[in-house]
Amino acid sequence: MKITKLASLIVIGALVTPLATQAADNPAGTAKVWVKDSVVTTKIKAQLAASKVSSLAMVHVETDADGWVQLTGKVATPAEKDRAEAIARTVDGVKSVDNQLIVAGK
């Protein structure tokens, strides 16, 4: 009976150790920051798609934890490039926009 309990504790310890190590590697706030970033990115993409300009739907959006947004991809006109940046700037949580869009023409 004592051997069974001891064996059970050893198995449980072996299974829990990797989880404890993983938890130590990830600070408590990391998951919350990632969710916030994906929400901002999703809001920007939704507004770009809702703008009814087809090339804006192809804009790639990256967002970091500090509210920095980078726009990449190709658009048809300089006006669309400016419109994409203006849309991104209106979303809550965005502090700055790095507009790296390339005007490729139609």
Coordinates of C-alpha atoms in Angstrom, one line a residue:
M1 CA 0.0 0.0 0.0
K2 CA 2.8 2.4 0.9
I3 CA 4.6 1.6 -2.3
T4 CA 1.5 2.4 -4.4
K5 CA 1.1 5.8 -2.8
L6 CA 4.8 6.5 -3.3
A7 CA 4.6 5.4 -6.9
S8 CA 1.5 7.6 -7.4
L9 CA 3.3 10.7 -6.0
I10 CA 6.3 10.1 -8.2
V11 CA 4.1 9.8 -11.3
I12 CA 2.1 12.9 -10.4
G13 CA 5.4 14.8 -9.7
A14 CA 6.8 13.8 -13.1
L15 CA 3.6 15.0 -14.8
V16 CA 3.3 18.3 -13.0
T17 CA 7.0 19.3 -13.4
P18 CA 6.8 20.3 -17.1
L19 CA 3.6 22.3 -16.4
A20 CA 5.3 24.2 -13.5
T21 CA 8.3 24.9 -15.8
Q22 CA 6.0 26.2 -18.5
A23 CA 4.1 28.5 -16.1
A24 CA 7.4 29.9 -14.8
D25 CA 8.5 30.8 -18.4
N26 CA 5.3 32.8 -19.1
P27 CA 4.6 35.8 -16.9
A28 CA 1.0 36.0 -15.7
G29 CA 0.1 39.0 -18.0
T30 CA 1.4 37.5 -21.3
A31 CA -1.9 35.9 -22.3
K32 CA -3.9 39.0 -21.5
V33 CA -1.6 41.1 -23.6
W34 CA -1.9 38.7 -26.6
V35 CA -5.7 38.8 -26.4
K36 CA -5.7 42.6 -26.3
D37 CA -3.4 42.7 -29.4
S38 CA -5.6 40.3 -31.4
V39 CA -8.7 42.3 -30.5
V40 CA -7.1 45.5 -31.8
T41 CA -5.9 43.7 -35.0
T42 CA -9.4 42.2 -35.5
K43 CA -11.1 45.6 -35.1
I44 CA -8.7 47.2 -37.7
K45 CA -9.2 44.3 -40.2
A46 CA -13.0 44.5 -39.7
Q47 CA -13.1 48.2 -40.4
L48 CA -10.8 47.8 -43.4
A49 CA -13.1 45.2 -44.8
A50 CA -16.2 47.3 -44.0
S51 CA -14.7 50.2 -46.0
K52 CA -15.9 48.5 -49.2
V53 CA -12.5 49.1 -50.9
S54 CA -11.4 45.7 -52.2
S55 CA -7.7 46.3 -51.9
L56 CA -8.0 47.2 -48.3
A57 CA -9.2 43.7 -47.5
M58 CA -5.7 42.5 -48.5
V59 CA -3.8 44.7 -46.0
H60 CA -1.8 42.8 -43.4
V61 CA -2.1 44.2 -39.8
E62 CA 0.4 43.5 -37.0
T63 CA -0.2 44.9 -33.5
D64 CA 2.1 44.9 -30.4
A65 CA 1.3 45.3 -26.7
D66 CA 2.1 49.0 -26.7
G67 CA -0.6 49.9 -29.3
W68 CA 1.9 50.0 -32.2
V69 CA 0.4 48.9 -35.5
Q70 CA 2.2 48.1 -38.7
L71 CA 0.3 47.9 -42.0
T72 CA 1.9 45.9 -44.9
G73 CA 0.8 44.7 -48.3
K74 CA -0.3 46.3 -51.5
V75 CA -3.0 48.8 -52.4
A76 CA -4.2 50.3 -55.7
T77 CA -3.9 54.0 -55.0
P78 CA -2.2 56.5 -52.7
A79 CA -5.7 57.4 -51.4
E80 CA -6.3 53.8 -50.3
K81 CA -2.9 53.8 -48.5
D82 CA -4.0 57.0 -46.6
R83 CA -7.4 55.6 -46.0
A84 CA -6.0 52.4 -44.4
E85 CA -3.8 54.4 -42.1
A86 CA -6.7 56.7 -41.1
I87 CA -8.9 53.7 -40.4
A88 CA -6.2 52.1 -38.2
R89 CA -5.7 55.3 -36.2
T90 CA -9.4 55.5 -35.3
V91 CA -9.4 52.1 -33.5
D92 CA -9.3 52.2 -29.7
G93 CA -6.0 51.0 -28.3
V94 CA -3.9 52.2 -31.3
K95 CA -1.2 54.6 -30.3
S96 CA 0.9 54.8 -33.5
V97 CA 0.7 53.4 -37.1
D98 CA 3.6 52.4 -39.2
N99 CA 2.2 52.5 -42.7
Q100 CA 4.4 50.2 -44.9
L101 CA 1.8 49.7 -47.6
I102 CA 3.0 49.7 -51.2
V103 CA 1.0 51.4 -54.0
A104 CA 1.0 48.8 -56.7
G105 CA -1.7 50.3 -59.0
K106 CA -4.6 48.4 -60.5

